[in-house]
Amino acid sequence: MRTRSRLLALAGAVLLGTAATLTVPGTASAANLVNNSGFESATLSGWSCTGGLGSVVSSPVHSGSKALAGAAGDSDNAKCTQTVAVQPNTTYTLSGWVRGSYVYLGVTGGGSTWTTSTSGYSQLSLSFTTGASQTSAEIYLNGWYGQGTYYADDISLDGPGGSADTQAPTAPSGLQSTGKTSSSATLSWTAATDNVGVTGYDIYQGGAKVSTVTGTSATVSGLAASTTYSFTVRARDAAGNVSAASNAVSVTTSSGGSGGTGFKQAAPYLYLGWGNPPAPSTVMNATGVKWFTMAFILSSGGCNPAWDGQRALTGGVDQSAIAAIRAAGGDIVPSFGGWQGNKLGPNCSTPAALAGAYQQVIDAYGLKAIDIDIENTDEFENAVVQDRILGALKIVKQNNPGLKTIVTFGTTTTGPNSYGNRLIDQSKALGADIDVFTIMPFDFGNASTDMYASTVSATEGLKAELKSTFGWDDPTAYAHIGISGMNGVSDNQETTTVQNWTDIRNWANSHHIARLAFWSVNRDHGCPGGGLQETCSGIAQSDWQFTSITAGFTG
């Protein structure tokens, strides 16, 4: 995706220099708020670690006689968390001493920092600012998949203590159905109240949470036709207190409507190169998403593919993540290319050679689909490389019956530009047989852009070009279209809100397009006013909210 160029360039500054970018009215006086900060109790009191993988050890320690050990494995990064009472609108400094490979220290929704590999203890530190109504903060430590045990000691959160908010919001009232289709139900309700403030609403289908929103309406998708469903809603506040359930409402979906046919894929981007990448199984369990677009496959020199141009195709964190996704019943589509980096398209000298590079990745993982993210002057605006990529995809399709091929490229607000139109025209001329043409409707250059209206307009422009080029009717053209957005704040300071993305998802379902993605799951956390960051969206939202919405894409 095109945003990676700026985010990667700023990654070090964001990760290690957060404090320098914050200007807030509140200041923090020094007082360590972390319970059992040095683990000297010889227990995990105050801490909660995933998978039972945390323990207290006597060696190695930074000071005192005890330290934390997190046994990160192939499917769990041994994340240990503690929730601390804080004051609103105040700056805090989080620090700790860590040892091991790829150890992360952070605060949920407020950034993180990490170290690559240390044989001895080294200190990590970052600052963050609480929200206007925030009364608690979750701090965390974690290792990385397959990197072995990490150690942590002397964790400190400096700042004024807060009063723990234990009062739950009132229950939402007046829940009603305001619309339905054969595959969705639209609900609305009256807002709940809270002593500090309501931050979101959880929608339940029977006993299962299916969505979280910040407003007082929601559309639940992925339902079966002519079927009765029962829904309730619960309110939550910043401290994690959850209300009693609202009144229940029953909705019977309409009859008919198959939701489209053929290839359908809801696959948000997951990038293991930065941004404290989450454990895929955690995201899948929380949202119901099954597919991820894994970025990026680049050249490690010449026509040789590697993850990010650096990590071997197999045997590393990428393979471990893919194994975890498949173990949880999901799958991945790798993305080749992106905005920057040493790409395979310009480095492989012929379509056959490029097809061979693609084939290495297909064979390594037994893939069902591949995505070629064609961007920038070296690929998208280079006619020779465009044709080389299309020729390679033609060869790959011939050699791998059933494999789906996706091309992803930028767009204007009214549809593909001249390079995009050329790509579509040449795909027909060369017989490339592309399954999905995915546009990236963001970075239009105007911070005030209406992202829902512009996405629809851009997609309709793509549909018109596909109809003109291939002679397709509307349903066939839509069935060859994908949308890949950007959650929250974009490079150009455009804002795709939770409601925007819900509306885009619903539009995509109603027009039965083939694919819905966004950049990226790494950023699928709230940090209102945070701007462009690699670990959060820059807007107010619940964890994994864009992923949950995307999981409701059925085509």
Coordinates of C-alpha atoms in Angstrom, one line a residue:
M1 CA 0.0 0.0 0.0
R2 CA 1.2 3.5 -0.8
T3 CA 1.2 4.7 2.9
R4 CA 4.0 2.4 3.8
S5 CA 6.6 4.8 2.4
R6 CA 5.9 7.4 4.9
L7 CA 5.0 5.2 7.8
L8 CA 8.3 3.2 7.4
A9 CA 10.3 6.3 7.1
L10 CA 8.8 7.6 10.4
A11 CA 8.6 4.3 12.2
G12 CA 11.8 4.8 14.2
A13 CA 10.8 8.3 15.2
V14 CA 7.3 7.2 16.2
L15 CA 8.4 4.1 18.1
L16 CA 11.3 5.7 20.0
G17 CA 10.5 9.4 20.1
T18 CA 6.8 9.6 20.8
A19 CA 7.3 12.0 23.7
A20 CA 8.7 14.7 21.4
T21 CA 5.5 14.8 19.4
L22 CA 3.0 15.3 22.2
T23 CA 1.7 18.6 23.4
V24 CA -0.9 18.4 26.2
P25 CA -2.4 20.6 28.9
G26 CA -1.8 18.0 31.7
T27 CA 1.6 17.0 33.1
A28 CA 2.6 14.0 35.2
S29 CA 4.4 14.0 38.5
A30 CA 6.7 11.0 39.1
A31 CA 4.9 8.0 40.8
N32 CA 5.1 4.5 39.6
L33 CA 1.5 3.2 39.1
V34 CA 2.4 -0.3 38.1
N35 CA 1.5 -3.1 40.5
N36 CA 4.2 -5.7 41.1
S37 CA 6.4 -3.7 38.8
G38 CA 9.6 -5.7 39.6
F39 CA 7.8 -9.1 40.1
E40 CA 9.4 -9.3 43.6
S41 CA 6.2 -10.9 44.9
A42 CA 7.4 -14.0 43.1
T43 CA 3.9 -14.1 41.5
L44 CA 2.2 -12.6 38.5
S45 CA -0.1 -10.6 40.8
G46 CA -1.5 -7.6 38.8
W47 CA -0.5 -9.1 35.5
S48 CA -2.4 -11.3 33.0
C49 CA -0.5 -13.3 30.4
T50 CA -1.9 -15.0 27.3
G51 CA -1.8 -18.8 27.0
G52 CA -0.5 -19.2 30.5
L53 CA 2.9 -18.4 29.1
G54 CA 4.1 -15.9 31.7
S55 CA 6.1 -16.9 34.8
V56 CA 8.3 -15.3 37.4
V57 CA 12.0 -16.3 37.3
S58 CA 15.1 -15.7 39.5
S59 CA 17.4 -15.3 36.6
P60 CA 18.2 -13.3 34.6
V61 CA 17.0 -10.2 36.5
H62 CA 17.7 -6.5 36.0
S63 CA 17.5 -5.7 39.7
G64 CA 16.2 -7.3 42.8
S65 CA 15.7 -11.1 42.8
K66 CA 12.8 -11.7 40.3
A67 CA 11.8 -10.9 36.7
L68 CA 9.1 -11.8 34.2
A69 CA 9.7 -14.5 31.6
G70 CA 7.3 -14.7 28.6
A71 CA 7.6 -18.0 26.7
A72 CA 6.6 -16.7 23.2
G73 CA 5.9 -19.6 20.8
D74 CA 4.9 -20.2 17.2
S75 CA 1.2 -19.3 17.8
D76 CA 1.3 -17.0 20.9
N77 CA 3.5 -14.0 21.6
A78 CA 3.1 -14.3 25.4
K79 CA 1.5 -10.9 25.8
C80 CA 1.3 -9.8 29.5
T81 CA -1.0 -6.9 30.4
Q82 CA -2.0 -4.8 33.4
T83 CA -4.8 -2.2 33.6
V84 CA -3.9 0.9 35.6
A85 CA -6.1 3.7 36.9
V86 CA -5.1 7.0 35.3
Q87 CA -6.3 10.6 35.1
P88 CA -7.9 12.0 31.9
N89 CA -6.0 14.4 29.6
T90 CA -2.6 13.7 31.2
T91 CA 0.8 12.7 29.9
Y92 CA 2.4 9.5 31.3
T93 CA 5.8 7.8 30.7
L94 CA 6.0 4.1 30.4
S95 CA 9.4 2.4 30.7
G96 CA 10.8 -1.0 31.4
W97 CA 13.9 -3.2 31.1
V98 CA 13.7 -6.1 28.7
R99 CA 15.9 -8.8 27.3
G100 CA 15.4 -11.1 24.3
S101 CA 14.5 -11.0 20.6
Y102 CA 11.8 -8.6 19.5
V103 CA 10.4 -7.5 22.8
Y104 CA 7.6 -5.0 22.8
L105 CA 6.5 -2.5 25.5
G106 CA 3.4 -0.5 24.9
V107 CA 0.0 0.9 25.9
T108 CA -3.1 -0.3 24.1
G109 CA -4.3 2.6 21.9
G110 CA -1.3 4.7 22.8
G111 CA 1.7 3.4 20.9
S112 CA 4.6 1.0 21.5
T113 CA 8.3 0.6 21.3
W114 CA 10.5 -2.5 20.9
T115 CA 14.0 -3.8 20.7
T116 CA 15.3 -6.2 18.1
S117 CA 17.6 -8.5 20.0
T118 CA 19.6 -8.1 23.2
S119 CA 21.7 -10.5 25.1
G120 CA 21.5 -8.3 28.2
Y121 CA 18.8 -6.0 29.6
S122 CA 18.1 -2.8 27.8
Q123 CA 15.6 0.0 28.6
L124 CA 12.5 0.8 26.6
S125 CA 10.5 4.0 27.1
L126 CA 7.6 5.9 25.6
S127 CA 5.1 8.6 26.5
F128 CA 1.4 8.8 25.8
T129 CA -1.5 11.0 26.7
T130 CA -4.8 9.9 28.0
G131 CA -8.1 10.9 26.4
A132 CA -10.4 13.5 27.8
S133 CA -12.6 11.0 29.6
Q134 CA -10.0 8.1 30.0
T135 CA -9.7 6.7 33.5
S136 CA -7.7 3.5 32.8
A137 CA -4.9 2.4 30.6
E138 CA -3.8 -1.1 29.6
I139 CA 0.0 -1.5 29.5
Y140 CA 1.6 -4.6 27.9
L141 CA 4.7 -6.5 27.2
N142 CA 5.1 -9.2 24.5
G143 CA 7.6 -11.1 22.6
W144 CA 7.4 -12.3 19.0
Y145 CA 6.3 -15.6 17.4
G146 CA 8.9 -18.3 17.3
Q147 CA 11.6 -16.0 18.9
G148 CA 11.7 -17.8 22.2
T149 CA 11.4 -16.5 25.8
Y150 CA 11.8 -12.9 26.6
Y151 CA 12.4 -11.3 30.0
A152 CA 11.2 -8.0 31.6
D153 CA 11.9 -6.3 34.9
D154 CA 11.3 -2.9 36.7
I155 CA 8.3 -1.8 34.7
S156 CA 7.3 1.8 35.5
L157 CA 4.4 4.0 34.6
D158 CA 5.1 7.5 35.9
G159 CA 2.3 9.9 36.4
P160 CA -0.5 10.8 38.8
G161 CA -2.8 8.0 39.9
G162 CA -6.4 7.9 39.0
S163 CA -9.5 6.7 40.7
A164 CA -10.7 3.4 39.3
D165 CA -14.0 3.7 37.5
T166 CA -16.2 0.7 38.5
Q167 CA -19.6 2.1 37.5
A168 CA -21.1 0.5 34.4
P169 CA -23.2 2.5 31.9
T170 CA -26.9 2.2 31.9
A171 CA -28.4 -0.3 29.5
P172 CA -29.3 1.0 26.0
S173 CA -33.0 1.3 25.5
G174 CA -35.5 1.3 22.6
L175 CA -33.6 -1.3 20.4
Q176 CA -35.5 -1.7 17.1
S177 CA -35.0 -2.9 13.6
T178 CA -34.9 -0.1 11.0
G179 CA -34.2 -2.2 7.9
K180 CA -33.4 -5.6 6.6
T181 CA -32.3 -7.5 3.5
S182 CA -31.9 -11.2 2.7
S183 CA -28.4 -11.1 4.4
S184 CA -28.4 -8.1 6.8
A185 CA -30.4 -6.4 9.6
T186 CA -30.1 -2.7 10.5
L187 CA -30.6 -1.8 14.2
S188 CA -30.9 1.5 16.2
W189 CA -31.3 2.3 19.9
T190 CA -31.4 5.1 22.4
A191 CA -28.0 6.1 23.9
A192 CA -26.9 4.8 27.3
T193 CA -25.5 7.1 30.0
D194 CA -22.4 6.8 32.2
N195 CA -20.7 8.7 35.0
V196 CA -17.6 9.3 32.9
G197 CA -18.7 8.6 29.3
V198 CA -19.9 5.8 27.0
T199 CA -17.2 4.8 24.5
G200 CA -19.0 2.1 22.4
Y201 CA -21.7 -0.4 22.0
D202 CA -21.4 -4.1 21.6
I203 CA -24.0 -5.8 19.3
Y204 CA -24.9 -9.4 20.2
Q205 CA -26.6 -11.9 17.9
G206 CA -28.0 -14.4 20.4
G207 CA -25.1 -14.9 22.9
A208 CA -22.3 -14.0 20.4
K209 CA -20.8 -10.5 20.0
V210 CA -20.9 -9.7 16.3
S211 CA -20.0 -6.0 16.1
T212 CA -18.9 -3.0 18.1
V213 CA -19.8 0.6 17.1
T214 CA -19.4 4.1 18.6
G215 CA -22.8 5.4 17.4
T216 CA -26.4 4.3 18.1
S217 CA -27.0 2.3 15.0
A218 CA -25.4 -0.7 13.3
T219 CA -25.9 -3.1 10.4
V220 CA -25.2 -6.8 11.0
S221 CA -24.4 -8.6 7.7
G222 CA -23.6 -12.2 6.7
L223 CA -27.0 -13.5 7.7
A224 CA -29.0 -16.2 6.0
A225 CA -32.2 -15.5 4.0
S226 CA -35.6 -16.2 5.6
T227 CA -34.1 -16.7 9.0
T228 CA -35.1 -15.2 12.4
Y229 CA -32.3 -13.7 14.6
S230 CA -32.4 -12.2 18.1
F231 CA -30.3 -9.1 18.9
T232 CA -29.3 -7.2 22.0
V233 CA -26.9 -4.3 22.6
R234 CA -24.6 -3.5 25.6
A235 CA -22.8 -0.2 26.3
R236 CA -19.2 0.0 27.5
D237 CA -17.0 2.8 29.0
A238 CA -13.3 3.6 28.8
A239 CA -12.6 1.5 31.9
G240 CA -14.1 -1.6 30.3
N241 CA -17.3 -1.6 32.4
V242 CA -20.2 -3.1 30.4
S243 CA -23.9 -2.4 30.9
A244 CA -26.7 -4.9 31.2
A245 CA -28.3 -5.9 27.9
S246 CA -30.9 -3.8 26.1
N247 CA -34.3 -5.1 25.2
A248 CA -34.1 -8.0 22.7
V249 CA -35.4 -7.5 19.2
S250 CA -36.1 -10.3 16.6
V251 CA -35.5 -9.8 12.9
T252 CA -36.5 -12.2 10.1
T253 CA -34.4 -11.6 7.0
S254 CA -36.0 -11.3 3.6
S255 CA -36.3 -14.2 1.3
G256 CA -34.1 -14.7 -1.9
G257 CA -30.9 -13.0 -2.7
S258 CA -27.8 -15.2 -3.0
G259 CA -25.3 -12.4 -2.0
G260 CA -23.4 -12.8 -5.3
T261 CA -21.5 -15.7 -6.8
G262 CA -17.9 -16.7 -7.5
F263 CA -14.8 -15.5 -5.7
K264 CA -15.4 -13.5 -2.6
Q265 CA -12.7 -12.4 -0.2
A266 CA -12.7 -10.2 2.9
A267 CA -8.9 -9.9 3.6
P268 CA -7.5 -6.9 5.5
Y269 CA -3.7 -6.3 5.2
L270 CA -1.5 -7.7 8.0
Y271 CA 2.1 -6.5 7.8
L272 CA 4.8 -8.1 10.0
G273 CA 7.4 -5.4 9.2
W274 CA 6.3 -2.9 11.8
G275 CA 3.5 -1.6 14.1
N276 CA 3.5 -4.3 16.8
P277 CA 1.7 -6.8 14.5
P278 CA -1.0 -8.7 16.4
A279 CA -1.4 -12.4 16.8
P280 CA -3.6 -13.4 13.9
S281 CA -5.6 -15.9 16.0
T282 CA -6.4 -13.1 18.5
V283 CA -7.9 -11.0 15.7
M284 CA -9.7 -13.9 14.1
N285 CA -11.3 -14.9 17.4
A286 CA -12.4 -11.4 18.1
T287 CA -13.8 -10.5 14.7
G288 CA -14.6 -13.6 12.7
V289 CA -12.3 -12.6 9.8
K290 CA -10.8 -15.6 7.9
W291 CA -8.5 -14.1 5.3
F292 CA -5.5 -11.8 5.6
T293 CA -3.6 -10.0 2.8
M294 CA 0.0 -10.6 3.9
A295 CA 2.4 -7.8 2.9
F296 CA 4.9 -7.6 1.2
I297 CA 6.8 -9.9 -1.1
L298 CA 9.8 -8.0 -2.6
S299 CA 13.1 -8.8 -4.3
S300 CA 16.0 -9.9 -2.0
G301 CA 18.3 -9.3 -5.0
G302 CA 17.6 -10.0 -8.6
C303 CA 14.5 -12.1 -9.3
N304 CA 14.5 -13.8 -5.9
P305 CA 11.3 -13.3 -3.7
A306 CA 11.5 -12.7 0.1
W307 CA 9.2 -11.2 2.7
D308 CA 9.9 -7.5 2.7
G309 CA 13.0 -8.3 0.6
Q310 CA 14.7 -9.5 3.8
R311 CA 13.0 -12.5 5.4
A312 CA 13.2 -15.9 3.9
L313 CA 10.0 -17.3 2.4
T314 CA 9.8 -20.1 5.0
G315 CA 11.2 -20.8 8.4
G316 CA 10.5 -17.4 10.0
V317 CA 7.8 -15.3 11.6
D318 CA 5.8 -15.0 8.4
Q319 CA 5.5 -18.8 8.0
S320 CA 4.6 -19.0 11.7
A321 CA 1.8 -16.4 11.3
I322 CA 0.5 -18.2 8.2
A323 CA 0.5 -21.5 10.1
A324 CA -1.5 -19.9 12.9
I325 CA -4.0 -18.4 10.5
R326 CA -4.6 -21.7 8.8
A327 CA -4.8 -23.6 12.2
A328 CA -7.6 -21.2 13.1
G329 CA -9.5 -22.1 9.9
G330 CA -8.3 -19.1 7.8
D331 CA -6.0 -18.4 4.9
I332 CA -3.8 -15.7 3.3
V333 CA -3.2 -14.0 0.0
P334 CA 0.4 -12.6 -0.3
S335 CA 0.8 -9.1 -1.7
F336 CA 3.7 -8.6 -4.1
G337 CA 5.0 -5.0 -4.5
G338 CA 3.6 -2.0 -2.8
W339 CA 4.6 1.7 -2.9
Q340 CA 8.3 1.3 -2.3
G341 CA 11.1 -1.2 -1.9
N342 CA 13.1 -3.4 -4.4
K343 CA 10.3 -5.0 -6.3
L344 CA 10.2 -8.2 -8.5
G345 CA 8.5 -6.6 -11.5
P346 CA 11.5 -4.4 -12.5
N347 CA 14.1 -7.0 -11.4
C348 CA 12.8 -10.0 -13.2
S349 CA 13.9 -9.7 -16.9
T350 CA 11.0 -11.5 -18.6
P351 CA 7.4 -12.5 -17.9
A352 CA 8.6 -16.1 -17.6
A353 CA 11.2 -15.2 -15.0
L354 CA 8.7 -13.1 -13.0
A355 CA 6.2 -16.0 -13.2
G356 CA 8.9 -18.2 -11.8
A357 CA 9.3 -15.9 -8.8
Y358 CA 5.6 -15.8 -8.2
Q359 CA 5.6 -19.6 -8.4
Q360 CA 8.2 -20.0 -5.7
V361 CA 5.7 -18.3 -3.3
I362 CA 2.7 -20.2 -4.6
D363 CA 4.6 -23.5 -4.0
A364 CA 5.9 -22.5 -0.6
Y365 CA 2.4 -22.1 0.8
G366 CA 0.0 -23.9 -1.6
L367 CA -1.8 -20.6 -2.3
K368 CA -5.3 -20.1 -3.6
A369 CA -4.8 -16.5 -4.6
I370 CA -2.1 -13.9 -5.1
D371 CA -2.3 -10.1 -5.1
I372 CA 0.0 -7.9 -7.2
D373 CA 0.1 -4.4 -5.7
I374 CA 1.2 -2.3 -8.7
E375 CA 2.3 1.2 -7.6
N376 CA 4.7 4.1 -8.2
T377 CA 6.8 4.9 -11.3
D378 CA 8.8 1.7 -11.3
E379 CA 5.8 -0.6 -11.9
F380 CA 2.4 1.2 -12.3
E381 CA 3.7 4.0 -14.5
N382 CA 6.1 1.8 -16.5
A383 CA 4.5 0.2 -19.5
V384 CA 7.2 -2.4 -19.9
V385 CA 6.9 -3.6 -16.3
Q386 CA 3.0 -3.4 -16.5
D387 CA 3.1 -5.8 -19.4
R388 CA 5.7 -8.0 -17.8
I389 CA 3.5 -8.4 -14.7
L390 CA 0.4 -9.2 -16.8
G391 CA 2.3 -11.7 -18.9
A392 CA 3.6 -13.4 -15.8
L393 CA 0.1 -13.6 -14.3
K394 CA -1.1 -15.2 -17.5
I395 CA 1.6 -17.9 -17.2
V396 CA 0.8 -18.4 -13.5
K397 CA -2.9 -18.9 -14.3
Q398 CA -2.1 -21.4 -16.9
N399 CA 0.2 -23.4 -14.6
N400 CA -2.1 -23.3 -11.5
P401 CA -5.7 -24.1 -12.4
G402 CA -8.1 -22.5 -9.9
L403 CA -5.6 -19.9 -8.7
K404 CA -7.2 -16.4 -8.4
T405 CA -5.1 -13.4 -9.5
I406 CA -5.7 -9.9 -8.1
V407 CA -4.1 -6.7 -9.2
T408 CA -4.3 -3.7 -6.9
F409 CA -3.6 -0.1 -7.9
G410 CA -4.4 3.6 -7.1
T411 CA -7.4 5.5 -8.4
T412 CA -8.9 9.0 -8.7
T413 CA -12.2 9.9 -7.2
T414 CA -13.9 9.2 -10.5
G415 CA -12.1 5.9 -11.4
P416 CA -8.8 4.7 -12.8
N417 CA -6.3 7.3 -14.2
S418 CA -4.6 6.7 -17.6
Y419 CA -2.2 4.2 -16.1
G420 CA -5.0 2.3 -14.5
N421 CA -7.0 2.3 -17.8
R422 CA -3.9 1.1 -19.6
L423 CA -3.5 -1.8 -17.1
I424 CA -7.1 -2.9 -17.7
D425 CA -6.8 -2.6 -21.5
Q426 CA -3.5 -4.5 -21.6
S427 CA -4.9 -7.3 -19.4
K428 CA -7.5 -8.0 -22.1
A429 CA -5.0 -7.5 -25.0
L430 CA -2.5 -9.9 -23.4
G431 CA -5.1 -12.4 -22.2
A432 CA -4.0 -12.2 -18.6
D433 CA -7.4 -13.4 -17.3
I434 CA -7.3 -11.2 -14.1
D435 CA -9.9 -12.3 -11.6
V436 CA -10.1 -9.1 -9.5
F437 CA -9.2 -5.5 -10.2
T438 CA -8.8 -3.8 -6.8
I439 CA -8.6 0.0 -6.4
M440 CA -7.2 1.9 -3.4
P441 CA -9.7 4.8 -2.9
F442 CA -7.6 7.1 -0.6
D443 CA -4.8 9.6 -0.8
F444 CA -6.8 11.7 -3.1
G445 CA -5.0 14.8 -1.9
N446 CA -7.7 16.6 0.1
A447 CA -8.1 16.2 3.8
S448 CA -11.8 17.1 3.6
T449 CA -12.7 14.4 1.1
D450 CA -16.0 12.5 1.7
M451 CA -14.5 9.0 1.8
Y452 CA -17.7 7.1 1.4
A453 CA -18.9 9.1 -1.6
S454 CA -15.4 9.2 -3.2
T455 CA -15.0 5.4 -2.8
V456 CA -18.4 4.7 -4.4
S457 CA -17.6 7.2 -7.2
A458 CA -14.2 5.7 -7.9
T459 CA -15.6 2.1 -7.9
E460 CA -18.4 3.1 -10.3
G461 CA -15.7 4.6 -12.6
L462 CA -13.8 1.3 -12.5
K463 CA -17.0 -0.6 -13.3
A464 CA -17.6 1.6 -16.3
E465 CA -14.0 1.0 -17.6
L466 CA -14.4 -2.8 -17.1
K467 CA -17.7 -2.8 -19.0
S468 CA -16.2 -0.8 -21.8
T469 CA -13.1 -2.9 -22.1
F470 CA -14.5 -6.4 -21.7
G471 CA -18.1 -5.9 -22.8
W472 CA -19.4 -7.1 -19.4
D473 CA -22.8 -6.2 -17.9
D474 CA -23.1 -4.5 -14.5
P475 CA -23.2 -7.7 -12.4
T476 CA -20.2 -9.3 -14.1
A477 CA -18.2 -6.1 -13.8
Y478 CA -18.9 -5.7 -10.1
A479 CA -18.0 -9.4 -9.6
H480 CA -14.4 -8.5 -10.9
I481 CA -14.0 -5.5 -8.6
G482 CA -12.2 -5.1 -5.2
I483 CA -11.9 -2.2 -2.8
S484 CA -8.9 -1.7 -0.6
G485 CA -9.2 1.3 1.8
M486 CA -7.3 2.8 4.7
N487 CA -8.8 2.8 8.2
G488 CA -8.8 6.1 9.9
V489 CA -6.4 8.8 8.9
S490 CA -4.5 8.5 5.6
D491 CA -1.3 10.0 4.3
N492 CA -3.2 13.0 3.1
Q493 CA -5.0 13.4 6.4
E494 CA -8.3 12.1 4.9
T495 CA -10.4 10.4 7.5
T496 CA -12.3 7.1 6.9
T497 CA -14.6 6.8 9.9
V498 CA -16.1 3.7 11.3
Q499 CA -19.4 4.7 9.9
N500 CA -17.8 5.4 6.5
W501 CA -16.3 1.9 6.4
T502 CA -19.6 0.3 7.5
D503 CA -21.3 2.2 4.7
I504 CA -18.6 1.1 2.2
R505 CA -18.9 -2.5 3.4
N506 CA -22.7 -2.4 3.0
W507 CA -22.4 -0.9 -0.5
A508 CA -19.9 -3.5 -1.5
N509 CA -22.3 -6.3 -0.3
S510 CA -25.3 -4.8 -2.0
H511 CA -23.3 -4.6 -5.3
H512 CA -21.8 -8.0 -4.9
I513 CA -18.2 -7.1 -5.6
A514 CA -15.4 -9.6 -5.2
R515 CA -13.0 -8.3 -2.5
L516 CA -12.8 -5.9 0.4
A517 CA -9.5 -5.1 2.2
F518 CA -8.0 -2.2 4.2
W519 CA -4.5 -1.0 5.3
S520 CA -4.1 -2.3 8.0
V521 CA -4.9 -4.6 10.9
N522 CA -1.8 -3.3 12.6
R523 CA -3.5 0.1 12.8
D524 CA -6.9 -1.2 13.9
H525 CA -6.9 0.5 17.3
G526 CA -8.2 3.8 18.4
C527 CA -6.1 6.9 19.1
P528 CA -8.3 9.9 18.5
G529 CA -6.3 12.9 17.3
G530 CA -3.2 10.6 17.0
G531 CA -2.7 11.4 13.3
L532 CA -1.0 9.0 10.9
Q533 CA 0.6 6.2 12.9
E534 CA 1.6 2.6 12.4
T535 CA -0.1 1.2 15.5
C536 CA -3.4 3.0 15.5
S537 CA -5.9 4.6 13.2
G538 CA -5.8 8.2 14.5
I539 CA -9.5 8.2 15.3
A540 CA -11.8 7.0 18.1
Q541 CA -12.7 3.3 17.6
S542 CA -12.7 0.0 19.4
D543 CA -9.9 -2.6 18.9
W544 CA -10.3 -4.5 15.6
Q545 CA -13.5 -2.5 14.7
F546 CA -12.5 -2.1 11.0
T547 CA -11.6 -5.8 10.9
S548 CA -15.0 -6.7 12.4
I549 CA -16.8 -4.6 9.8
T550 CA -14.7 -6.1 7.0
A551 CA -15.5 -9.6 8.3
G552 CA -19.1 -8.9 7.5
F553 CA -18.3 -8.6 3.8
T554 CA -20.0 -11.4 1.9
G555 CA -20.2 -10.1 -1.6

